[in-house]
XYZ file of C-alpha atoms in Angstrom:
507
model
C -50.647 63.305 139.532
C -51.998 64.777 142.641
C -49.295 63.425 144.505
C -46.829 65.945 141.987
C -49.449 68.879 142.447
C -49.548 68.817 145.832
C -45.669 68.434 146.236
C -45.391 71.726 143.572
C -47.636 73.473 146.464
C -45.119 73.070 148.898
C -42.255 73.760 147.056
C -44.462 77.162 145.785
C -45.064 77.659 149.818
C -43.335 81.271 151.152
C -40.807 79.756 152.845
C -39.847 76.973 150.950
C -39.789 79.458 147.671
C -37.668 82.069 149.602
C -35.067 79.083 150.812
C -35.007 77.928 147.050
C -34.267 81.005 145.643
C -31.584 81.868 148.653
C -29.871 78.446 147.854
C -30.217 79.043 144.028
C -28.498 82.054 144.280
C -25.394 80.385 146.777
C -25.510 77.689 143.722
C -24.533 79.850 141.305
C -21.778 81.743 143.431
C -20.178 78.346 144.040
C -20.465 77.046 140.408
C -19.268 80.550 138.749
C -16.272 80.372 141.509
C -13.465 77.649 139.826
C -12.875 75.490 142.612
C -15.909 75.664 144.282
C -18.789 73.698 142.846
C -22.126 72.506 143.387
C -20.501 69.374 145.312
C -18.896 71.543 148.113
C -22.350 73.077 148.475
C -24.270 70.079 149.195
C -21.385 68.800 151.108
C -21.611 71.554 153.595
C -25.141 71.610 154.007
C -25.727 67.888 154.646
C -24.468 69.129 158.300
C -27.516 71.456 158.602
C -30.100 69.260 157.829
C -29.810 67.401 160.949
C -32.021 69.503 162.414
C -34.258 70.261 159.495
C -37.423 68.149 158.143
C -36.949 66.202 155.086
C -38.891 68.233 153.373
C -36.972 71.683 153.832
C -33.744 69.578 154.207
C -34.025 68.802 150.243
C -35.509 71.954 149.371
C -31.704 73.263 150.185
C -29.844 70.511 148.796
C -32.121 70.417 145.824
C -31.695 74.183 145.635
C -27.568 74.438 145.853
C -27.326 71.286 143.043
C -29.698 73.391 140.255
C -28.027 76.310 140.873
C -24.326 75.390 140.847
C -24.505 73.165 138.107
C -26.095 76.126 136.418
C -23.696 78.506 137.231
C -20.594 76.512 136.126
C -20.787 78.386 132.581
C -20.366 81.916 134.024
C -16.604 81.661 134.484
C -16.306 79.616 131.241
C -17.638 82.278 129.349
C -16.293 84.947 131.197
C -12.382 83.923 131.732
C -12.076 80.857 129.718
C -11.840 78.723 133.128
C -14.720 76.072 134.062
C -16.656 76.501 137.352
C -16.482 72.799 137.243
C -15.809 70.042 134.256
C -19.318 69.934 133.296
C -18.139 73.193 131.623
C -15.511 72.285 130.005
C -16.441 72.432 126.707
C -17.936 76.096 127.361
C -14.771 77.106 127.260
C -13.999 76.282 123.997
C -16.279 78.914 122.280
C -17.811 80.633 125.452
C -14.595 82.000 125.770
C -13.806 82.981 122.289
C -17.219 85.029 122.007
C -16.339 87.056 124.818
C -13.285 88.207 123.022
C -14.716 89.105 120.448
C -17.274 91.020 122.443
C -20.460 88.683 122.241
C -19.948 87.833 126.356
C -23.772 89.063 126.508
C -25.010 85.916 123.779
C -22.687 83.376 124.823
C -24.513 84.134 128.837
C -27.367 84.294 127.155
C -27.369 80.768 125.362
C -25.625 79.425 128.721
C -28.613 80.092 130.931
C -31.191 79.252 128.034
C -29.697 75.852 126.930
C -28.797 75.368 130.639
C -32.756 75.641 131.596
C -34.275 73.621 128.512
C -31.644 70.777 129.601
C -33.078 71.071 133.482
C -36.617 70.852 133.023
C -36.884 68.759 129.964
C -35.027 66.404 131.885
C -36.798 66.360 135.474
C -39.867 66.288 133.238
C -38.960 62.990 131.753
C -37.566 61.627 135.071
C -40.421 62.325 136.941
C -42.539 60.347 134.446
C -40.299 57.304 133.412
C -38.925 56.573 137.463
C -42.412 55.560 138.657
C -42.438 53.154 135.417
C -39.316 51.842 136.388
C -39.039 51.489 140.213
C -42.247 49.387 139.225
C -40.085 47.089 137.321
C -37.427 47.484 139.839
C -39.953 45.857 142.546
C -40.007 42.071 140.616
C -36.237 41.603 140.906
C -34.288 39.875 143.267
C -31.318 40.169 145.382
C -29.407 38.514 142.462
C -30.155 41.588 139.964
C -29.523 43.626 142.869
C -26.253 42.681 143.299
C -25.122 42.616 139.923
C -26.944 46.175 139.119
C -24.565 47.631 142.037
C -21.641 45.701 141.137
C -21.729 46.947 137.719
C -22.700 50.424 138.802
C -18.819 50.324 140.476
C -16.894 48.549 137.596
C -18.101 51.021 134.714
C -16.900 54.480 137.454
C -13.774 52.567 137.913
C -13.360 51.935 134.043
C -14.307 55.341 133.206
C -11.444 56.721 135.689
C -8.618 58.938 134.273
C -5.906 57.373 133.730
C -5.081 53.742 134.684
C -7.936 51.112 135.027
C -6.156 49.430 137.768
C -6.227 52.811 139.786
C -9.677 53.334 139.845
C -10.227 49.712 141.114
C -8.188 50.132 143.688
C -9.796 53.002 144.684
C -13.432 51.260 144.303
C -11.724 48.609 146.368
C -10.741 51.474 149.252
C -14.515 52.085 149.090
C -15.553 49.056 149.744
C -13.220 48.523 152.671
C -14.262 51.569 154.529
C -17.824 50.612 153.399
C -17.322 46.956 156.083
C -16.435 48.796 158.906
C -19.399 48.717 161.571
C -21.696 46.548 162.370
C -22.571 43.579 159.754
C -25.756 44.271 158.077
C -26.911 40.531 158.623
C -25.876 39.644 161.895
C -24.645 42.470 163.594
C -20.848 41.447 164.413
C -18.651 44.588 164.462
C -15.955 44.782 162.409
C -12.774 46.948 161.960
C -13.142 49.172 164.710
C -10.459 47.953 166.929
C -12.714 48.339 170.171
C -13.524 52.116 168.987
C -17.149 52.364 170.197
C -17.180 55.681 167.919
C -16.596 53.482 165.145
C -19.779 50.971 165.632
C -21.907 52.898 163.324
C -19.429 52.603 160.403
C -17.385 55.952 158.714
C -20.451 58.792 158.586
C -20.639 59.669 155.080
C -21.270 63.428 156.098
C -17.770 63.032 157.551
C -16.390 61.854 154.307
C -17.738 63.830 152.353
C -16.533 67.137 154.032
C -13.059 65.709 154.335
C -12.634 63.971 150.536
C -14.507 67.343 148.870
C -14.503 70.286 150.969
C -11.365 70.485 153.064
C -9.275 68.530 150.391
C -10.147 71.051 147.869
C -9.233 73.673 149.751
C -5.899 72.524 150.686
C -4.885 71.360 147.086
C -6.238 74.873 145.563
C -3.856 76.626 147.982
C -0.972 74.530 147.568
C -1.022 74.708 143.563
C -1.290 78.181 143.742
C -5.205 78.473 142.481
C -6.692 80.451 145.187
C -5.979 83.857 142.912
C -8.567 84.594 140.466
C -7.451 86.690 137.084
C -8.910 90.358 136.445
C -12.741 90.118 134.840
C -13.667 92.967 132.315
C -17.255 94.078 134.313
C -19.055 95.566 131.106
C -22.459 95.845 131.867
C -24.337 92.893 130.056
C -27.889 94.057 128.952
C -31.256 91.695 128.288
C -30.833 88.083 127.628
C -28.655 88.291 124.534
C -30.380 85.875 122.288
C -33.435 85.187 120.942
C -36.383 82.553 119.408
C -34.507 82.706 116.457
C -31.215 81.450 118.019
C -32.947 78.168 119.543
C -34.437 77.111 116.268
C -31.583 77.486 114.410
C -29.850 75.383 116.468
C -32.380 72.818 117.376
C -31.136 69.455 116.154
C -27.846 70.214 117.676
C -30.319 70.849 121.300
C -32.268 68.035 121.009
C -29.170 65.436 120.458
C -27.440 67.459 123.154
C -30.503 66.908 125.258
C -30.874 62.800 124.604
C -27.154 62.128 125.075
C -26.840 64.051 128.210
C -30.220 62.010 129.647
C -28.371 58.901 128.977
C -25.260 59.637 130.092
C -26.473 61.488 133.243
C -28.546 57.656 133.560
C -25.138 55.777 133.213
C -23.758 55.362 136.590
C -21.000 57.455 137.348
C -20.400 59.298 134.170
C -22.417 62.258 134.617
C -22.227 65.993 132.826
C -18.236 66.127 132.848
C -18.649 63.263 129.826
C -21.510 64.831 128.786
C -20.748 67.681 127.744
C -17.922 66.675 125.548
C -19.678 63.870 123.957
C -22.190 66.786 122.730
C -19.457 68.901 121.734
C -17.848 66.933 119.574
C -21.431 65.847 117.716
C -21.956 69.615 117.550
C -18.739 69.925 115.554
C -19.008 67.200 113.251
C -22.788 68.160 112.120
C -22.431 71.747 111.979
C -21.710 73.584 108.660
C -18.485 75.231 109.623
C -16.918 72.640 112.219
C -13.899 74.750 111.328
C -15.545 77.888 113.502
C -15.468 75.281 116.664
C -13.332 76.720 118.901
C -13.144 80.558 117.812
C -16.577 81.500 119.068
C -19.669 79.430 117.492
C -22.484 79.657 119.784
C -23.476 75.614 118.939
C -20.610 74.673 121.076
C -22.348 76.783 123.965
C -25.424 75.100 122.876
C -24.242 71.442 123.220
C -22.053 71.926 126.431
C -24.801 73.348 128.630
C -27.962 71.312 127.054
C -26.003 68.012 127.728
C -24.380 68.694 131.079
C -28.031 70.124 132.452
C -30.010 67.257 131.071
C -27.732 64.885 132.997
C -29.290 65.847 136.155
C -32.617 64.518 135.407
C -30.564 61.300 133.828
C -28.969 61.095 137.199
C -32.030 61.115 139.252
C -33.693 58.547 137.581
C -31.265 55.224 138.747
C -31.096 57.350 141.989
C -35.060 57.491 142.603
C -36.266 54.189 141.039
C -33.034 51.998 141.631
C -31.510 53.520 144.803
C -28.216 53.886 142.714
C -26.201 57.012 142.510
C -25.972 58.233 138.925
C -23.095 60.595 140.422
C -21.301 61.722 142.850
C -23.824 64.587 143.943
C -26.975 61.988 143.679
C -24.327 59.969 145.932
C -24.396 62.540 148.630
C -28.382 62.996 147.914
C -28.971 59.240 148.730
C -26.640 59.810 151.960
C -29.062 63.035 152.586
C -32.073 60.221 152.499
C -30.046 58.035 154.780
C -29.355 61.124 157.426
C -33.543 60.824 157.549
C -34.069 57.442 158.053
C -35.021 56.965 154.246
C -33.639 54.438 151.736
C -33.772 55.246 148.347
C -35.024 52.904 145.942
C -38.061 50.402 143.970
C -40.008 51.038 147.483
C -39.499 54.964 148.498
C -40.944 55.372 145.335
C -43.869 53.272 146.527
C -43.560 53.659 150.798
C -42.661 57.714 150.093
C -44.495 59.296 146.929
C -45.197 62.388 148.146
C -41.500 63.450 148.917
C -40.647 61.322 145.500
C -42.557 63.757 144.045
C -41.686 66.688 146.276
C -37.442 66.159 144.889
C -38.846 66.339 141.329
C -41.129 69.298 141.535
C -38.542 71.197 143.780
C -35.956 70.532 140.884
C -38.199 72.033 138.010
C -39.306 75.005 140.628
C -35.232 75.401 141.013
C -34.589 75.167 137.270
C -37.318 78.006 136.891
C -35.807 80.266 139.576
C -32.382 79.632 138.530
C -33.244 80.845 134.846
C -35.140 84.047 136.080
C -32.254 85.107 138.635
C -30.087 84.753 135.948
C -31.902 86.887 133.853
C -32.183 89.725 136.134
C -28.404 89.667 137.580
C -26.660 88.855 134.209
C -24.922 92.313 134.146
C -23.497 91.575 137.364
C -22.368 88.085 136.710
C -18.277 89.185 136.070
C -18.829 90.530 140.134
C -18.969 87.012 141.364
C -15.691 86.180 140.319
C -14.016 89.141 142.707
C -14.804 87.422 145.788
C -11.185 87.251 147.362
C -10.788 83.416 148.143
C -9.189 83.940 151.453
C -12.770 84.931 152.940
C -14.397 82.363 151.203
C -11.657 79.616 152.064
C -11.892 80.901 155.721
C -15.829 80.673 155.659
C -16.037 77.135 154.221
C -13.250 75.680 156.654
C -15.331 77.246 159.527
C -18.291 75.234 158.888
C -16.682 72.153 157.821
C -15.233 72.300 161.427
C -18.754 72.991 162.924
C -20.211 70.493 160.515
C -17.747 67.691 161.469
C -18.765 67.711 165.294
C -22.106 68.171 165.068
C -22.563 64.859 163.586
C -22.473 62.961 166.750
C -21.027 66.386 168.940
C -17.719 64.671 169.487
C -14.513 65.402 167.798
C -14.220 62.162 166.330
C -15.773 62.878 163.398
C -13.720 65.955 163.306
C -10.491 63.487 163.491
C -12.491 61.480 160.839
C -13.063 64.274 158.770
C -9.041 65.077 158.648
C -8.004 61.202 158.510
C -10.239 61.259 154.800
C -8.877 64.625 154.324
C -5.336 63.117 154.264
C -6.333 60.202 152.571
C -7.916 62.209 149.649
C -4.541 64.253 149.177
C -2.914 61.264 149.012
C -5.033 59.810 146.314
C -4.880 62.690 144.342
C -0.593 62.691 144.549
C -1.075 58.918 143.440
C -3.504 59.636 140.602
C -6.099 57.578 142.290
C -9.525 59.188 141.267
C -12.331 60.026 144.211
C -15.864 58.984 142.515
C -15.016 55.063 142.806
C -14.159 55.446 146.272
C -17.409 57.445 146.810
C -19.636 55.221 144.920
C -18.574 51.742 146.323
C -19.079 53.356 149.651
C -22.399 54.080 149.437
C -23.014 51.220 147.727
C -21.001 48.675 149.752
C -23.666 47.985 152.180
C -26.356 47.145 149.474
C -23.587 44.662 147.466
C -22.959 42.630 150.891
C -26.388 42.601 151.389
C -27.936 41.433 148.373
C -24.859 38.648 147.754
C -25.290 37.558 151.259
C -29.317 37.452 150.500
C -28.511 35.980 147.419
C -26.799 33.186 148.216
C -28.944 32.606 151.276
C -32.137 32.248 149.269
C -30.087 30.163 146.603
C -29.368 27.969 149.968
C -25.602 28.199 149.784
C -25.394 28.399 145.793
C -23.893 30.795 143.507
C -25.426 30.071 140.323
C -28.499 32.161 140.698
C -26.046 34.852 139.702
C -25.154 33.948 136.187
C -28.638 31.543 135.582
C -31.027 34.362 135.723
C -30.907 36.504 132.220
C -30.871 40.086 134.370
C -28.487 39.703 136.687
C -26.045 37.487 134.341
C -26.084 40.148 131.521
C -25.316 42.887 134.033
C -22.438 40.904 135.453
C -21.393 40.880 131.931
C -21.396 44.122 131.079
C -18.883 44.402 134.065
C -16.939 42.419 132.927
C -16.190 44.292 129.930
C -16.130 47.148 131.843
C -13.291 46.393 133.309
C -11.551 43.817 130.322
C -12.286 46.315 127.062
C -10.338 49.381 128.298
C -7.385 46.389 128.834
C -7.907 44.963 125.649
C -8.013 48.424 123.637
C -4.629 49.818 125.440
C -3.100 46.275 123.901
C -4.293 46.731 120.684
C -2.913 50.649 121.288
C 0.236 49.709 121.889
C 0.688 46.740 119.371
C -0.587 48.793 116.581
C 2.084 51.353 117.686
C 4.774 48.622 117.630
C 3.784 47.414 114.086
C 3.761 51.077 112.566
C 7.290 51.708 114.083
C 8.484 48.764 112.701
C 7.235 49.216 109.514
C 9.103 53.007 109.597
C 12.215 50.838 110.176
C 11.781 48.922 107.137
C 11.077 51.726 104.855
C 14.120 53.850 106.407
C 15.875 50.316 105.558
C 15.111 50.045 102.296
C-alpha cells in the first residue's frame, strides 16, 4: 500500500501532472480523429523516451493510451464514424441521438461510462496482479511456454477472416522474432553478415512502420484523409445525470465484467468488447427494438466494456509479462527500451514503478474525465483539423523517430521495409496483431522450450505431463481446430438445407 501511495505522489508531482494532462489531451485528439488512434500515439512516442527516465517515459505513454481510448467515442457520436473499433458499437445509437438532437447526452454517457470502465478496472488490476504474479512465480518454463504459445494461437484464431491467415501471419512474427543473436548461446542468425542486424528487428522500428506510416499511406490511397462537415452546436454541462447511471446499472456492471475479461484474454481487447456488451445490452433491455435509433444503453455498454478492457489488459501484461493487446504489446517493448522485463518478477524486483503504471492510469482516467467535461462544447472542433498537417506532422517524426534509434538510417530503411510489408498484408487480408504479438513474444517461446527441454534433459513430455501447461496447450489447440470444425459444420449444414429445397421444389 505505501508502495501505491507513494507512486500516486509522483504521478500528483507538477510536472508529471502537467505532462499527463498535455498527453491526455493529444489522446483524445488522436482517438476523436478516425484514423488516428491511441496506437499511433504510443507508437510515436516510444522514440522520445530514449532519453527520458522510466518514470516520465510511462507517464506519456500511460497518458496518450487513457486518453485516446477515451476519445474514440467523440467521432462516433458526433459523425457516426469510430475513432477506432473499440467504438464501434457507439455508432450504432451515439449516432442516432445526435440526430435527433441529444449529441449533448450521448457525450455525456460516453465520457461517464468511459471513466467508471477506467478506474473500476485499474482498481481491480492493481489489486488482483500482485495476487497473481505471486502465482506466476511457482511455474516453470513448461507453463511458460504453453501460456505464450496459447497467447498466439487464440489472436490468430480470433483474426478476421481466414484462420490460416492469421497463422501465417503469427508465423511471420515469429520469423522476424529469430533474427539476432540466440538467446541461449549467442549464435547470430539471419542477418546475412549485417552487423546492424545483430540486435534483432527494433520493435520501435516496427512499430512506426506496421502502424504509423502504413496507416498513413493506406488512409490516403482509399481516399480517407477528408473528414465530413461537423454541426459545432455548442454542447452545455455534462448532459446526464445520477439518475441516468442507475437506471442503467445492470446493463454497466455486465458491460464492466465482460470487458475485464475480455481485455484479460490475450489479444482480443475492446474492439470485441464492445460488441459483446452491445449485443447483451439489446437482448436485456425492454425495447431491444429502440437499439440502433438512439437508446442511450447501447452508449452505455460500448464505452463501459471497451474502457474496462484496459485494466483487463494490464493485468496478463503486469503479472504474466504477456501482452493483453496490441498497445500493452508496445508498453512491454516501452519496458524493454529501459532495460526492464515485464513479468512474475518486475512485479517483485520493480514495485514501485508496478505501482507507479497503475496509479498513473487512474490519475489519467481522472484527468481525462474532467478535460472532457470542461471542453465538451468544443469537442465537434477536433474533427476540423485538415489531415494534410497532421499527416505531414506524424511522417516528420516517424522519420526523426526511425534514426534516432541507433542514429543510423537503417532503422529508417527498417522502418520502410515493415512499412511495405504491412501494405502488403493488408492487400492479402493478412491481419497485423498476430504478427505483433508472436514478435514480442518469440523470444520468451524459444526460451522457455529451449529451458524446458533442457531441464527435462532432452525430453518433451514435461509439456503435456504437468496439468498447467498441458491444459493450456489444449486450449490451443482448439483455438486453432474449433473455428475449422464450426466453418465445416457451416458449410455442411448449408449443403443439407439446399438439398432439402431441391427435394421439396421436386416434389
Amino acid at each position: 500500500m505505501s508502495e501505491y501511495i507513494s507512486a500516486l505522489m509522483t504521478c500528483l508531482e507538477p510536472i508529471n501532472l502537467l505532462l499527463i494532462v498535455a498527453m491526455v489531451s493529444l489522446g483524445i485528439v488522436f482517438g476523436a480523429i478516425p484514423g488516428l488512434s491511441a496506437t499511433l500515439g504510443i507508437a510515436l512516442l516510444l522514440p522520445v523516451t530514449f532519453g527520458l527516465s522510466t518514470e516520465t517515459s510511462f507517464v506519456l505513454l500511460l497518458a496518450i493510451w487513457i486518453g485516446g481510448v477515451s476519445g474514440t467515442f467523440i467521432s462516433a457520436v458526433l459523425i457516426g464514424i469510430p475513432g477506432s473499433s473499440s467504438a464501434i458499437a457507439t455508432c450504432f445509437d451515439g449516432f442516432p441521438m445526435t440526430q435527433k438532437g441529444q449529441a449533448g447526452k450521448a457525450l455525456g454517457i460516453g465520457m461517464t461510462a468511459s471513466f467508471i470502465g477506467t478506474v473500476g478496472s485499474v482498481i481491480l488490476a492493481t489489486l488482483l496482479s500482485p495476487v497473481i504474479a505471486e502465482f506466476a512465480l511457482h511455474l516453470g518454463p513448461w507453463e511458460y511456454f504453453s501460456l505464450c504459445f496459447c497467447a498466439i494461437t487464440l489472436v490468430a484464431s480470433l483474426s478476421k477472416g481466414n484462420i490460416f491467415k492469421g497463422v501465417m501471419a503469427a508465423g511471420i512474427g515469429l520469423l522476424m522474432g529469430c533474427i539476432g543473436m540466440d538467446p541461449i548461446n549467442g549464435a547470430t542468425r539471419f542477418t546475412f553478415g549485417n552487423v546492424y542486424l545483430t540486435a534483432g528487428i527494433s520493435t520501435v522500428a516496427q512499430m512506426l512502420g506496421m502502424f504509423a506510416m502504413c496507416q498513413i499511406i493506406r488512409d490516403s490511397a482509399k481516399g480517407e484523409a477528408k473528414m465530413p462537415d461537423v454541426d459545432t452546436v455548442t454542447n452545455k454541462g455534462l448532459g446526464i445525470g445520477f439518475k441516468d447511471i442507475i437506471e442503467n446499472i445492470k446493463t454497466i456492471v455486465f458491460a464492466f465484467a465482460s470487458g475485464l475479461w475480455i481485455g484479460f484474454l490475450p489479444g482480443m481487447g475492446s474492439g470485441i468488447s464492445n460488441m459483446v456488451a452491445y449485443g447483451y445490452a439489446k437482448s436485456i433491455n425492454k425495447d431491444p427494438e429502440s437499439f440502433g435509433k438512439g437508446n442511450p444503453a447501447g452508449v452505455w455498454a460500448s464505452e463501459t466494456a471497451n474502457n474496462a478492457s484496459l485494466g483487463g489488459a494490464l493485468i496478463p501484461m503486469m503479472a504474466l509479462g504477456i501482452p493483453g493487446d496490441g498497445i500493452t504489446a508496445m508498453l512491454i517493448a516501452g519496458l524493454t527500451i529501459h532495460g526492464l522485463q515485464a513479468g512474475p518478477l518486475f512485479m517483485t524486483e520493480q514495485p514501485d514503478l508496478a505501482m507507479l503504471i497503475f496509479a498513473c492510469v487512474l490519475v489519467a482516467a481522472i484527468v481525462t474525465y474532467i478535460i472532457q467535461i470542461a471542453t465538451k462544447r468544443w469537442f465537434p472542433y477536433i474533427l476540423k483539423v485538415p489531415y494534410h498537417y497532421l499527416y505531414t506532422v506524424i511522417l516528420v517524426i516517424c522519420y526523426i523517430g526511425g534514426y534516432g534509434i541507433s542514429n543510423t538510417m537503417f532503422n529508417i530503411y527498417v522502418m520502410l521495409a515493415l512499412c511495405l510489408l504491412a501494405i502488403f498484408m493488408s492487400i492479402a487480408g493478412l491481419p497485423t496483431s498476430p504478427l505483433v504479438l508472436a514478435f514480442i513474444l518469440s523470444s520468451k517461446l524459444e526460451r522457455y522450450f529451449r529451458q524446458g527441454i533442457s531441464y527435462a534433459h532432452g525430453s518433451y513430455k514435461e509439456f503435456f505431463t504437468r496439468p498447467l501447461s498441458a491444459a493450456l496447450l489444449a486450449i490451443a489447440v482448439f483455438c486453432v481446430v474449433w473455428p475449422l470444425f464450426s466453418e465445416h459444420m457451416k458449410k455442411k449444414k448449408a449443403a443439407a438445407a439446399v438439398s432439402v429445397n431441391q427435394d421439396v421444389n421436386d416434389d
